[in-house]
Structure formats: C-alpha cells, structure tokens
Tab-separated table of C-alpha atoms and ligand atoms in Angstrom:
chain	number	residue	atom	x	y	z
A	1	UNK	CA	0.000	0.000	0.000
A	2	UNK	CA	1.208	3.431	-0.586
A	3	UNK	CA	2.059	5.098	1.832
A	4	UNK	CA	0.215	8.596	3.240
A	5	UNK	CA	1.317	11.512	1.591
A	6	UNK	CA	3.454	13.502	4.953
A	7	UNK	CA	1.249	16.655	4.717
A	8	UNK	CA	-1.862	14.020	5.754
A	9	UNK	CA	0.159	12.473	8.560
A	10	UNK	CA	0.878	16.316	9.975
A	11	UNK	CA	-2.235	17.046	9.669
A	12	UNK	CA	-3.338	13.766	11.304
A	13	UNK	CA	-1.016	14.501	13.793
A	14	UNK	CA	-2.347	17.575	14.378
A	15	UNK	CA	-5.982	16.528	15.169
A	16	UNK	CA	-5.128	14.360	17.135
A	17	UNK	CA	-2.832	16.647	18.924
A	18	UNK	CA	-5.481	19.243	19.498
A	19	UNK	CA	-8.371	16.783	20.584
A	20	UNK	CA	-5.911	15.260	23.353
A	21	UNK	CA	-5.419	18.668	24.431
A	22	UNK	CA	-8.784	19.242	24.743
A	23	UNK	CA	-9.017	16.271	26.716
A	24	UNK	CA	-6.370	16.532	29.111
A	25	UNK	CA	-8.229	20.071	29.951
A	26	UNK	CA	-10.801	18.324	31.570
A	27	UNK	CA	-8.435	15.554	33.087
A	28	UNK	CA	-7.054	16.789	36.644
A	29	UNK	CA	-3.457	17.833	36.467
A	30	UNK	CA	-3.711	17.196	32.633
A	31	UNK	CA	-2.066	20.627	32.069
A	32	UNK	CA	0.759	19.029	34.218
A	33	UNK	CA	1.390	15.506	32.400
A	34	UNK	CA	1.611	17.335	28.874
A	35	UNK	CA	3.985	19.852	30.024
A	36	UNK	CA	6.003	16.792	31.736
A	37	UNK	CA	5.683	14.171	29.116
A	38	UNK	CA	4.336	15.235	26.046
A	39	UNK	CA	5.616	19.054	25.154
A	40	UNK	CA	9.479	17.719	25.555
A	41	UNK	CA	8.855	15.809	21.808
A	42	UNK	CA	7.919	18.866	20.468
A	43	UNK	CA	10.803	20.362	22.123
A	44	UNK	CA	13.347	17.881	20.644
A	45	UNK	CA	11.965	18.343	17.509
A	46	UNK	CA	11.631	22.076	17.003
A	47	UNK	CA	16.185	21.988	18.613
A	48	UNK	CA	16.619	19.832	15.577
A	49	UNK	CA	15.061	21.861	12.776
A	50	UNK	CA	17.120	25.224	14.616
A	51	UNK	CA	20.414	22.707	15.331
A	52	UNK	CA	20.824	22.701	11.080
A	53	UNK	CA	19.427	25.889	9.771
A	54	UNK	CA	22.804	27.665	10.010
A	55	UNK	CA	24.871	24.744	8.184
A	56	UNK	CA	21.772	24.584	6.048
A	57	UNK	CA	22.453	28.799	5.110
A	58	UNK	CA	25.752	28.034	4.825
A	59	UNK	CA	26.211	25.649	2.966
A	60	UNK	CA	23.637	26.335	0.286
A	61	UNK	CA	23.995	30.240	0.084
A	62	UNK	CA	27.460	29.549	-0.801
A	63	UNK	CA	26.778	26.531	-3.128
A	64	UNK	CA	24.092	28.965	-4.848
A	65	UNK	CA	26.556	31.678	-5.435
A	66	UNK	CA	29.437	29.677	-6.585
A	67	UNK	CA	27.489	27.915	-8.731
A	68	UNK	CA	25.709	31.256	-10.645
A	69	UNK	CA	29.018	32.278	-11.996
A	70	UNK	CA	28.134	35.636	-13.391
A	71	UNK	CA	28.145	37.928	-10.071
A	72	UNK	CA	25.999	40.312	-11.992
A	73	UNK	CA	23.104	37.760	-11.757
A	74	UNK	CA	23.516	37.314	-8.080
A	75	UNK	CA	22.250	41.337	-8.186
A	76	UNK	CA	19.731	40.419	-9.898
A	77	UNK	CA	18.120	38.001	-7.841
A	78	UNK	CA	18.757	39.839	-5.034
A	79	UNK	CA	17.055	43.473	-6.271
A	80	UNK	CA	14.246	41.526	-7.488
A	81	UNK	CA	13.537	39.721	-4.166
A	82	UNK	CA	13.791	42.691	-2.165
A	83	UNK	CA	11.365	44.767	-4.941
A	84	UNK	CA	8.785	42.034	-4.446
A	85	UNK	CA	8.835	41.474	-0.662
A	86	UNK	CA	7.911	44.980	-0.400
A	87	UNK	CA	5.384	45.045	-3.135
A	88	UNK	CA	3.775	41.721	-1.172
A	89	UNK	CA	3.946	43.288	2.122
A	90	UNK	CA	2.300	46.189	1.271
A	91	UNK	CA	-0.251	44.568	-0.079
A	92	UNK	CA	-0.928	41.974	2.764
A	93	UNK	CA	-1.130	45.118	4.854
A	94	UNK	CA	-3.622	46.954	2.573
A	95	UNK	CA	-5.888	43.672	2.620
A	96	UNK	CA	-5.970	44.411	6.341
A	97	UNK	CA	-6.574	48.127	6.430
A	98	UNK	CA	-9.367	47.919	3.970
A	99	UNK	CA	-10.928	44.803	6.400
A	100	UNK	CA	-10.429	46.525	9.445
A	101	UNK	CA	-11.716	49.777	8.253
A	102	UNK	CA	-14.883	48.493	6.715
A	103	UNK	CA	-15.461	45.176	9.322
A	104	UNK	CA	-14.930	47.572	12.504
A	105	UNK	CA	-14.394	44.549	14.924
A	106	UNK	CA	-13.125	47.138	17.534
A	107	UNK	CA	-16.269	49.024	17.865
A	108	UNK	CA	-18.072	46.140	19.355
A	109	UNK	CA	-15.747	45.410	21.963
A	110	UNK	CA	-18.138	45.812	25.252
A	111	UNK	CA	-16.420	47.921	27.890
A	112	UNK	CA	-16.653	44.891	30.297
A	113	UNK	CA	-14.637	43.001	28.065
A	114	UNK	CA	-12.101	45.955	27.655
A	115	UNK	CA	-12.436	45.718	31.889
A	116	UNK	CA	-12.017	42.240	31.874
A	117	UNK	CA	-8.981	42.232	29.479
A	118	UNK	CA	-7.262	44.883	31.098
A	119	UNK	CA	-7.277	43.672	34.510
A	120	UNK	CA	-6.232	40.009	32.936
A	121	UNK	CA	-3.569	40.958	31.318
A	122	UNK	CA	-2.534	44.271	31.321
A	123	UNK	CA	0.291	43.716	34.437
A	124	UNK	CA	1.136	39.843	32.501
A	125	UNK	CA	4.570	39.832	32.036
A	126	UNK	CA	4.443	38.656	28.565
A	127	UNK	CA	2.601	42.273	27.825
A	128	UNK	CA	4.961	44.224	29.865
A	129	UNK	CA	7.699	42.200	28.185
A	130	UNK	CA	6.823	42.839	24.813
A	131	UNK	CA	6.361	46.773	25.269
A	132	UNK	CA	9.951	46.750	27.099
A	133	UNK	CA	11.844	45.001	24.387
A	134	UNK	CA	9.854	47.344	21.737
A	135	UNK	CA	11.288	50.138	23.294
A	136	UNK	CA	14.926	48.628	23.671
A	137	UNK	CA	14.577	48.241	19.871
A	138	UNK	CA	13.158	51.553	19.351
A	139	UNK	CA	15.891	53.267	20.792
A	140	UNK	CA	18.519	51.916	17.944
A	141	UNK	CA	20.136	54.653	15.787
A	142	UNK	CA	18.777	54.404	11.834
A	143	UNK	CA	21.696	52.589	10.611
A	144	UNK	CA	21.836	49.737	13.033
A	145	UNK	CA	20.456	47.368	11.785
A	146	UNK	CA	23.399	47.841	8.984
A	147	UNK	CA	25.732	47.551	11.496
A	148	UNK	CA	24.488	44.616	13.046
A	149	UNK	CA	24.233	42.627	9.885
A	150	UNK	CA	28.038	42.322	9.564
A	151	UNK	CA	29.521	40.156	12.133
A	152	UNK	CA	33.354	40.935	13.748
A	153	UNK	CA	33.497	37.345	14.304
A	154	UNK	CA	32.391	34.509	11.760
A	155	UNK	CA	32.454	31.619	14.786
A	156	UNK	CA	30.127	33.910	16.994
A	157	UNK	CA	27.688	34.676	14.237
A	158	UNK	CA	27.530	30.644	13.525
A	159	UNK	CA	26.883	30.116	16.999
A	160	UNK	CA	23.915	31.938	17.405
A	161	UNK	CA	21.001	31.122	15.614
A	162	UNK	CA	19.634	34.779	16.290
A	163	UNK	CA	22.060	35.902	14.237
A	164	UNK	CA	20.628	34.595	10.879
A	165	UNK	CA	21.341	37.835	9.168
A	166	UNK	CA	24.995	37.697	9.848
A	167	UNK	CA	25.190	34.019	8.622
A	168	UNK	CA	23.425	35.700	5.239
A	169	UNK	CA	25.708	38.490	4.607
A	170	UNK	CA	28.763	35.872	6.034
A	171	UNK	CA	27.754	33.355	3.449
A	172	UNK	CA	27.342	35.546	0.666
A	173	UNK	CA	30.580	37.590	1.041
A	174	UNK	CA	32.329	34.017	0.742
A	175	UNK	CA	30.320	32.669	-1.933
A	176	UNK	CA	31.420	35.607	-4.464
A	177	UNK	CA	34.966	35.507	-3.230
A	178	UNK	CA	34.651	31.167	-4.114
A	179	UNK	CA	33.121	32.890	-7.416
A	180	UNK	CA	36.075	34.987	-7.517
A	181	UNK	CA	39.084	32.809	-6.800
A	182	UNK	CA	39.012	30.700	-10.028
A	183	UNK	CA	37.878	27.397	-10.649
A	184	UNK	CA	40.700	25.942	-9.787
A	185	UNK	CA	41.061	27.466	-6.255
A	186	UNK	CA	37.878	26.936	-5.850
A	187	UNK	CA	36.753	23.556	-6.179
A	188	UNK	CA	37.790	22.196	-2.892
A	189	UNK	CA	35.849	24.075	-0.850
A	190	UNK	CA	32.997	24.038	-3.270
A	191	UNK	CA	32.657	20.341	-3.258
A	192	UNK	CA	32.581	20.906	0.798
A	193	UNK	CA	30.025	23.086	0.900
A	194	UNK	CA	28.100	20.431	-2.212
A	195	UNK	CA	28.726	17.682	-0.056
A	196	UNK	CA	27.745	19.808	3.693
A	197	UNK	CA	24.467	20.403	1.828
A	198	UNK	CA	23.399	17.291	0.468
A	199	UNK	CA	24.003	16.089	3.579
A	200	UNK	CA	21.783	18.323	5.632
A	201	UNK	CA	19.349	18.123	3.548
A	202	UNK	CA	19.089	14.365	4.489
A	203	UNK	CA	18.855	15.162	7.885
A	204	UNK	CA	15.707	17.352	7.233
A	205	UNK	CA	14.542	14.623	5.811
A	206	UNK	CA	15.220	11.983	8.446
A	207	UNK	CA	13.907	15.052	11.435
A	208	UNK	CA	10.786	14.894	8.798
A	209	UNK	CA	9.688	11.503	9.671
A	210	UNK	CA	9.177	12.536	13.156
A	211	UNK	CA	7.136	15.313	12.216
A	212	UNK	CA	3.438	14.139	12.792
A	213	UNK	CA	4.397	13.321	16.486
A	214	UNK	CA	5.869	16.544	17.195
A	215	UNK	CA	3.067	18.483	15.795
A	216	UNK	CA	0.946	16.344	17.791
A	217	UNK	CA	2.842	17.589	21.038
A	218	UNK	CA	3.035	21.189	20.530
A	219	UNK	CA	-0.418	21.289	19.513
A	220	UNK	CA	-1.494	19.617	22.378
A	221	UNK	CA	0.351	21.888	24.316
A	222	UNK	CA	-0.793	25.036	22.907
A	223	UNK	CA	-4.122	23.875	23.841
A	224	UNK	CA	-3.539	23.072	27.088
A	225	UNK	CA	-1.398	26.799	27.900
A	226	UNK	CA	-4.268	29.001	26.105
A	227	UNK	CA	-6.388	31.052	28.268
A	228	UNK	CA	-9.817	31.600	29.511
A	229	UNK	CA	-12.218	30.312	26.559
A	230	UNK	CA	-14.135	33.186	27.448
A	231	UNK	CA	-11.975	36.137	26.868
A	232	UNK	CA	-11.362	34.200	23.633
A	233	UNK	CA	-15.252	34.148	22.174
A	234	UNK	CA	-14.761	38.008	22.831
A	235	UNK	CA	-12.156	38.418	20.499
A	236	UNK	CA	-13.894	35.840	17.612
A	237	UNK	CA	-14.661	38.760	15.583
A	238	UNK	CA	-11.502	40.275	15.902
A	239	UNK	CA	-9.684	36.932	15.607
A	240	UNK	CA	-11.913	36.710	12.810
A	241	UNK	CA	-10.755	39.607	10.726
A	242	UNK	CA	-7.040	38.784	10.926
A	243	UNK	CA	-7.636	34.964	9.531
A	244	UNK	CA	-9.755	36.174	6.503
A	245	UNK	CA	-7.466	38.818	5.657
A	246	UNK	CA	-4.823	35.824	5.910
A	247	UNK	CA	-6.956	33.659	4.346
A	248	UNK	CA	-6.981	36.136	1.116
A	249	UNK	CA	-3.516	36.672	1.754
A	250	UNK	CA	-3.006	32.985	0.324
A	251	UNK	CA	-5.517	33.240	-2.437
A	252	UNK	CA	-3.441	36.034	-3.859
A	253	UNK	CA	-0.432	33.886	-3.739
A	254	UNK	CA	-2.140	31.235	-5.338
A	255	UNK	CA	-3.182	33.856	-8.124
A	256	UNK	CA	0.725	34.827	-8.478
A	257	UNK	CA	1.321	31.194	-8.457
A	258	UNK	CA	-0.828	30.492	-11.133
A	259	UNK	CA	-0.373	33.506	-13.404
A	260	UNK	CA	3.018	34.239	-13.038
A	261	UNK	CA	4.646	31.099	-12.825
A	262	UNK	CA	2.119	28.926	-15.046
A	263	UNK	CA	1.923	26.265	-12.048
A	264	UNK	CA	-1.207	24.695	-11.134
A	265	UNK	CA	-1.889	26.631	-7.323
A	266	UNK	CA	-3.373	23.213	-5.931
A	267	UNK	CA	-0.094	21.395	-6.992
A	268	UNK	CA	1.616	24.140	-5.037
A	269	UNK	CA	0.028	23.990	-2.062
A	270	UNK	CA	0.363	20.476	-1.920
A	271	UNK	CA	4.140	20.832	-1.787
A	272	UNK	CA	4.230	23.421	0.467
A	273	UNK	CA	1.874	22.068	3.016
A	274	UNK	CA	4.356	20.703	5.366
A	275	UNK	CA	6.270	23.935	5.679
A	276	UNK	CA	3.075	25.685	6.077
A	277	UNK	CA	1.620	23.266	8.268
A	278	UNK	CA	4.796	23.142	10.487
A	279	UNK	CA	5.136	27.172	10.377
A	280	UNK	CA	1.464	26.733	12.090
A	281	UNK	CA	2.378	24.427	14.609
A	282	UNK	CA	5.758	25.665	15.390
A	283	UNK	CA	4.510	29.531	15.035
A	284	UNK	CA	8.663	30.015	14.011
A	285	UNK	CA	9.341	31.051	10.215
A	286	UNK	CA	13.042	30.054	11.504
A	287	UNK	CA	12.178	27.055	13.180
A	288	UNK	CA	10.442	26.147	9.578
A	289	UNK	CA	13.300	27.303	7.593
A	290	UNK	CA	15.078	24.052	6.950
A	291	UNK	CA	11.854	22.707	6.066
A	292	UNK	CA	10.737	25.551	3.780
A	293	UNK	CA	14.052	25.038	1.562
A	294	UNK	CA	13.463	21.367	1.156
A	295	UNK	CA	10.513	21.844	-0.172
A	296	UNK	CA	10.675	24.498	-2.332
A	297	UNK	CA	14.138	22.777	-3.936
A	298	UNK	CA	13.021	19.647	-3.965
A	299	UNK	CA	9.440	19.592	-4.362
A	300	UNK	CA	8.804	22.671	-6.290
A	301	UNK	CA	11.760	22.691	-8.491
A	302	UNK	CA	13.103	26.463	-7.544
A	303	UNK	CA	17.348	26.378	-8.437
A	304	UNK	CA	19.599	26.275	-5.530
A	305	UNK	CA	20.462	29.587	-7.124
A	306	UNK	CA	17.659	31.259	-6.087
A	307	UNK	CA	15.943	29.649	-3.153
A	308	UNK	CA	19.386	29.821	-1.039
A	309	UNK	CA	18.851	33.290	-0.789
A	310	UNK	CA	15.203	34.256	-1.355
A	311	UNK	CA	14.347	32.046	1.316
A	312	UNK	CA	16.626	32.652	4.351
A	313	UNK	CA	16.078	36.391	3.969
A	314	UNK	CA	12.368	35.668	3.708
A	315	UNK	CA	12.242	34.163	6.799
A	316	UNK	CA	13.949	36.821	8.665
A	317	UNK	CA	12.472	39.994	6.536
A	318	UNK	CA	9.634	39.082	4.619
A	319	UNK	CA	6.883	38.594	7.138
A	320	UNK	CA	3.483	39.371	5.163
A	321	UNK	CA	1.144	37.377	7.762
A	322	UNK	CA	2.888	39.547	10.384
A	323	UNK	CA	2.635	43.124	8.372
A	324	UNK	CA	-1.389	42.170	7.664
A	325	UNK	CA	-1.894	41.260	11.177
A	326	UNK	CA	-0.410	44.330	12.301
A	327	UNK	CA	-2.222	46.481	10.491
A	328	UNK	CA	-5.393	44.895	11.621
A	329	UNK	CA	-4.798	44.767	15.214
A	330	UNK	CA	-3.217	48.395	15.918
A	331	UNK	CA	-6.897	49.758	14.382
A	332	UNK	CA	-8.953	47.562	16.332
A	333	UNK	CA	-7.041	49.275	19.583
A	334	UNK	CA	-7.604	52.126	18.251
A	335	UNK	CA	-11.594	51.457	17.552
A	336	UNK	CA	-11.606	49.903	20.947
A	337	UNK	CA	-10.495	52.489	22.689
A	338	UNK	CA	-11.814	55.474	20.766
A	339	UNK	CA	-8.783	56.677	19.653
A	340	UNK	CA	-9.431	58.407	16.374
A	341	UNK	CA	-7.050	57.377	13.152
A	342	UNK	CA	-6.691	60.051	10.046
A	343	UNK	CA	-6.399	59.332	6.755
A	344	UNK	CA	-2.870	60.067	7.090
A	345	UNK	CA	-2.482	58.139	10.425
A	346	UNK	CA	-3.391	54.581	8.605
A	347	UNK	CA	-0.717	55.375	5.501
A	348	UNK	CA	1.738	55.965	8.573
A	349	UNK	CA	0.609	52.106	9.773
A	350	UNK	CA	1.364	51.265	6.113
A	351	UNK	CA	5.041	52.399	6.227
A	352	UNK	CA	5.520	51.202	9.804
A	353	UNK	CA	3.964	47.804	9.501
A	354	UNK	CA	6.034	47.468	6.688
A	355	UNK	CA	9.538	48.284	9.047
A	356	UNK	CA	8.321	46.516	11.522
A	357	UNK	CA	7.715	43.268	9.780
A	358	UNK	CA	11.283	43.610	8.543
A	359	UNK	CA	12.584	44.034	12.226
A	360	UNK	CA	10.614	41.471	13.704
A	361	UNK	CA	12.392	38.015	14.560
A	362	UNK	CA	10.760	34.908	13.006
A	363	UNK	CA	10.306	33.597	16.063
A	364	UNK	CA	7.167	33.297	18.269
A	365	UNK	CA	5.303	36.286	18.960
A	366	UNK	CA	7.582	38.726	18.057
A	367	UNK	CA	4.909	40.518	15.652
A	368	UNK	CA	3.200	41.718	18.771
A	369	UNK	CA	6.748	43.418	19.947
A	370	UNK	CA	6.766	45.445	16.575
A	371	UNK	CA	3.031	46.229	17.057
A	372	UNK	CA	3.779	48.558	20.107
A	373	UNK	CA	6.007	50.480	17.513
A	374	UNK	CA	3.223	50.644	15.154
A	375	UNK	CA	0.917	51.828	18.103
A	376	UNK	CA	3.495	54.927	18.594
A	377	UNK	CA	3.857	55.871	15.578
A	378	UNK	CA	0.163	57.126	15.092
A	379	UNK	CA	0.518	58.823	18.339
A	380	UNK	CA	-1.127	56.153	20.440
A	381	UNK	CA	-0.698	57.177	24.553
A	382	UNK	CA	2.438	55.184	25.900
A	383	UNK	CA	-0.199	54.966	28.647
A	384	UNK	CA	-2.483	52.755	27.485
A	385	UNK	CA	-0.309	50.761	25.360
A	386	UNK	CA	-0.802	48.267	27.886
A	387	UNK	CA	-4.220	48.418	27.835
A	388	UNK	CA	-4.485	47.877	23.670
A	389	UNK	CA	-1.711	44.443	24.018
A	390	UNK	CA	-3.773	43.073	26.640
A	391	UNK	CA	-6.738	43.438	24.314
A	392	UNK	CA	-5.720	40.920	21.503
A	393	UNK	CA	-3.157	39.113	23.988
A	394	UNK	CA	-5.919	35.959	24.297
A	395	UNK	CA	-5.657	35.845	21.001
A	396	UNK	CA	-2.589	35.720	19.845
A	397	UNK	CA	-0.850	32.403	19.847
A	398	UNK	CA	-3.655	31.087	17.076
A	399	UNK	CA	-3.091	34.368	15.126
A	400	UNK	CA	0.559	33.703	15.746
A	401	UNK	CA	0.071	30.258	14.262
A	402	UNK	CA	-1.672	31.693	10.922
A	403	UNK	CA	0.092	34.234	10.423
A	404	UNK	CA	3.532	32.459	10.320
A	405	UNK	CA	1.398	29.806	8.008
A	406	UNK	CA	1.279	33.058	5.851
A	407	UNK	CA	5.023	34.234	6.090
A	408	UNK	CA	6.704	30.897	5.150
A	409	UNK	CA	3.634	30.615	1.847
A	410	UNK	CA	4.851	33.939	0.812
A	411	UNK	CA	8.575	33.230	0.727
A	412	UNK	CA	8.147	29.782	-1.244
A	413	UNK	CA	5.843	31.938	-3.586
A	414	UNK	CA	8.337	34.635	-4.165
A	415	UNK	CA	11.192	32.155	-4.425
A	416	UNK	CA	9.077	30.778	-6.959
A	417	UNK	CA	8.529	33.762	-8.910
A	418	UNK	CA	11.888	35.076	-8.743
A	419	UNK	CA	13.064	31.836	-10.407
A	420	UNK	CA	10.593	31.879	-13.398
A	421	UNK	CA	11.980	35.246	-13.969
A	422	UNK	CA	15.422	34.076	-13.856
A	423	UNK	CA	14.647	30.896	-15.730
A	424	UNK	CA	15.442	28.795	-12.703
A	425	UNK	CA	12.119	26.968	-11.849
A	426	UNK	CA	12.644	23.613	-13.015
A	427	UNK	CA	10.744	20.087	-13.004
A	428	UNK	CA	11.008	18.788	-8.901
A	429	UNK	CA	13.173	16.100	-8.274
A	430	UNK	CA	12.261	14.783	-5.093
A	431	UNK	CA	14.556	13.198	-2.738
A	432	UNK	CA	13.599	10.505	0.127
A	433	UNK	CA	15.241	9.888	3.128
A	434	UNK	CA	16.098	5.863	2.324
A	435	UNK	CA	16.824	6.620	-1.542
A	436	UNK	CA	20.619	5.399	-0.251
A	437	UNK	CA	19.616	3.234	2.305
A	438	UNK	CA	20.070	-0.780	0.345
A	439	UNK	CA	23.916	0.803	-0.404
A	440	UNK	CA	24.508	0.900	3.343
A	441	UNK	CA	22.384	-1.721	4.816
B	501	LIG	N1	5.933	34.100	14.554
B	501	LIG	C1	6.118	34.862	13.362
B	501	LIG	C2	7.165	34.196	12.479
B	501	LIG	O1	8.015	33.494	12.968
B	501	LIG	C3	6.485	36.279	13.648
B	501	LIG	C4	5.308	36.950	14.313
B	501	LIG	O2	4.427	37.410	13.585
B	501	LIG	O3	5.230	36.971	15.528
B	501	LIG	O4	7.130	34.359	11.285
C-alpha cells in the first residue's frame, strides 16, 4: 500500500494533537502531564530543525553563489527579491486596512470586556515584556540594523542562531569571493560546501519523519497553555478579521502562483503544506526554515540559485502574515479604545507595519513586539499601550500560528517567482530519506 502523503500524517497529527489537548483540559493535572511528558517531543523536535538551519544557510547560500558564476546575476536576484517582498507586504497590509476599516471589529468590543482584558492581562509579564523590548529596539540609531548585519566574528555569528542575518551576509561575502578565486582554487571548498548540503538536507529529511508526532505535542500543548475560553469568544470577531485577511492573503499567492509562474496553485500547495503546516504548529518562520528550503528545492523545483537566498532572507524579513496582522490589530485598539485614526495616520501604519515586519524576529510572537512600535507611531498614549496588548493578547498564539502559516507561503511563492523570472524553476526532483539506504544496509 502506498504510503500517506506527509502533509496528511501532519495534519493527522495535528488533530489528534489538538483533541488530546482538549481532553487533558478536563483531566485533573492534565495541564501538568503534557507539560512533563508530552511538550518535551515537540521540544526535541523544534532543537533539531534550529540545530541545522545555520549549516543549512551556509552551505547552500554559498553553493548557490558559486554555482551562478556571473556575479551580476547574483544582483539580480537579489534586487528583485527585495522589490517584491515589499510590493507583497504592502499589499498583505492593505488587505488588512481595507478589512479593518470596513469590518470595525473594535467598535463592538463591550467595555466589560475591555475591563475584563485589562485587569487580565494588562500587568502579565508577557505584555509588559513585549512593550519593554519594543522600546529597547526603538531606541537603535537608523543605521543599526546595517551595522548589526556584519559580524566581527564569523564563529560567533555561527553560533547563534539569532544571528541569521549575519550568517546571510557571512555566506554571501564568501560565496562571491569562491566565485572569484578561479575554478581551480575553488573547487575544494565548493565540493565541501556540495557535499555539507546534500548532507543536511538528508537530515531534514530523516527530522521529517518525526514530524506528525511533534506536531501532535506542541499542539497539544498550545491547547492546554491558552487562556480563559471566554476572553477568547470576545475576540472571535476580531480573531476573525485577521484569519480572513490571511486567508486572502493565500488566495493572492495562489493567483501569483498560477499567473506568473504557469503552475497549477493546488499542486503548489500540496508541496508546500508541510512547511506551512509546520510554520502553524511551530509559530517560528526560523524554526520552519530548513523545512521551507526542502521543499521548495526539492518539491517545487526552484534552483539552488535562487531559493538559497530568497528564502533565508524571507524568513527573517519578509513577514506578510505579520505586516497584515499588524495592520489589523493596531486599528482595532484604536476602535476599541476610541482613539481616532486620520487618513494620514493609517498610511503611517502602512510604512511602519512594513519596518516593523522587517525588524521582527521569526520567532514566536515577536509581531506583537513590533506592534507597540506601530501603536506609537500614530501617536497612540504610551499609557495605554498596555491596555491595547492586553486586548488581543488571548488571542494571539492562534493568530501567531496563521500568520507564520502566511510568512513561510509567501517566501516559497516569491522564491518561486523570482526563479521563473530568472529561468530557474525547473521540473522537482524529489529526494527521500532511504533513496541510499540498500547501499549501506
Ligand atoms: N511568529 C512569526 C514568524 O516566525 C512572527 C510573528 O508574527 O510573531 O514568522
């Protein structure tokens, strides 16, 4: 019998994941045996996918550079990715101004719930966490982030997995100087970084096959950590307006898909499920990075050439789920709390939500840290900033969830047009994980 296609075994996984969540909830001291014996898969498994994404830059940023061998074309790619990201940003963030604008979820927010929230939440740690760290970030001079891009040490900026960025600009500034060097020169190290990539690329394989368990623990845990069900109905509407401005989010990429690079969109999705359903679970574009470039080398058929960089700066700047989401939930504060928004006052949340999608980490939550700046840059009181994060707090691991679903879709579908453009979409070859396996038995 053939096998179950992986994406049916996540989702499988999922389910099931979710409904013994649900369970445990009403088991005594359930919360307690998931956080002691179930959440640690999940754990193991989300260590792996981080323990290889820097070799997995590495090694095939600088195999996709050496291997383009016309620096002028590495340009290309790279001023073409960047033009799009932006042009997809801003529109996942005009998707959400138009919603929000015409839906008005914040206006029929009760003032007990705004009560309720405030006193829930508003002294939470989390909250007063995120507006902290905002600030920290705020404080940075314009050209920082510049400066932090280039590391002073290569080792350090390997050994920190924060540091993506600096294992980017590392990467590249050795794969043009391999490009550089001469064939001759170069081949050694070339065939290392061949061989360092085919190899971890196996291993995202093998860390693959465990996949439908760990999505089974985290969800399970997610369940079991989310608040009062309560607070949550209040914010359905709310909730609501985010997910369907996601939701179109991915019918426009399936449009791009289908018009730009001739590719049937269900084929695509198909493909991409497992990143997108892992980006759900794991609610970490760079958790789901590894994953992400499997899939779209090896199952969509984008060149080396072009996903090795589209995709790693994707997951740390391209954050269209986040940007949309932003956008959404800085004017339902504002409708909340009666704070009026101008005309110009929602472009501002345009340019903004666009910066602050670019700053914010792909890790979990971090789109709520930007949101604060987004808040203060329309003049929202420092005051109540609070007061507005403890109003979609409740809400926003599942939005978290979707909206990273959204982040990693539109990096595969940007790495996809990028490539027709360059001519480097190609029939997939997929790989499995025992194609080798009889030769070493
Ligand atoms: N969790 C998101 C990501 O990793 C970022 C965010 O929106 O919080 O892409």
């Amino acid at each position: 019998m053939k096998s179950l296609a992986l994406h049916w075994k996540i989702l499988i996984g999922m389910l099931l994941g979710v409904t013994f969540g649900f369970i445990m909830l009403e088991v005594q001291g359930g919360g307690d045996f998931i956080a002691s014996w179930i959440k640690p898969i999940g754990t193991i498994f989300v260590k792996l996918l981080k323990l290889i994404a820097v070799p997995l830059i590495l090694a095939s940023l600088i195999k996709g550079i050496s291997d383009l061998k016309d620096i002028s074309k590495f340009a290309s790619i790279g001023l073409k990715t960047i033009i799009i990201y932006v042009l997809t940003t801003v529109i996942a963030i005009s998707i959400g101004l138009i919603l929000v604008n015409t839906l008005n979820p914040g206006d029929g927010v009760s003032t007990e719930t705004i009560a309720k929230l405030t006193e829930t939440y508003a002294n939470d740690s989390s909250v007063q966490g995120k507006i902290a760290e905002a600030s920290r970030q705020q404080a940075s001079r314009p050209l920082d982030f510049l400066e932090a891009m280039v590391p002073d040490n290569a080792f350090l900026a390997l050994s920190n997995n924060k540091l993506m960025l600096q294992v980017i600009f590392l990467a590249m500034f050795l794969g043009i100087s391999l490009l550089l060097v001469g064939e001759k020169s170069a081949k050694p190290l070339k065939d290392f970084f061949d061989s360092l990539n085919d190899v971890v690329l196996k291993m995202v394989d093998l860390i693959m096959l465990t996949a439908p368990f760990a999505v089974f623990s985290l969800l399970a845990n997610v369940v079991v950590s989310s608040g009062d069900p309560e607070l949550l109905y209040a914010l359905m509407f709310y909730a609501g307006v985010v997910v369907g401005g996601l939701f179109l989010m991915i019918c426009f990429y399936l449009v791009l898909v289908s018009v730009i690079t001739k590719r049937n969109p269900i084929w695509f999705l198909k493909q991409i499920s497992p990143a997108q359903l892992l980006a759900f679970s794991t609610s970490s574009s760079a958790a789901t990075l590894p994953v992400t470039m499997e899939r779209v080398e090896e199952h969509l058929g984008v060149d080396k050439e072009v996903s090795s960089f589209v995709l790693p700066v994707g997951a740390t700047i391209n954050m269209d789920g986040t940007s949309l989401y932003q956008a959404v939930a800085a004017v339902f504060i504002a409708q909340a709390l009666n704070f009026d928004l101008t005309f110009a006052d929602q472009l501002t949340i345009v340019l903004t939500a666009l910066l602050a999608s670019i700053g914010s980490a792909a890790v979990p939550g971090a789109g709520m840290v930007m949101l604060v700046i987004v808040l203060e840059s329309v003049g929202f009181p420092a005051d109540k900033l609070a007061i507005g994060l403890a109003l979609i707090f409740a809400v926003d691991r599942p939005l978290d969830m979707c909206r990273t679903m959204v982040n990693v879709t539109g990096d595969a579908t940007v790495s996809m047009i990028v490539a027709k453009i360059e001519g480097k979409l190609h029939t997939p070859k997929s790989k499995e994980w025992d194609d080798h396996l009889e030769e070493v038995k």
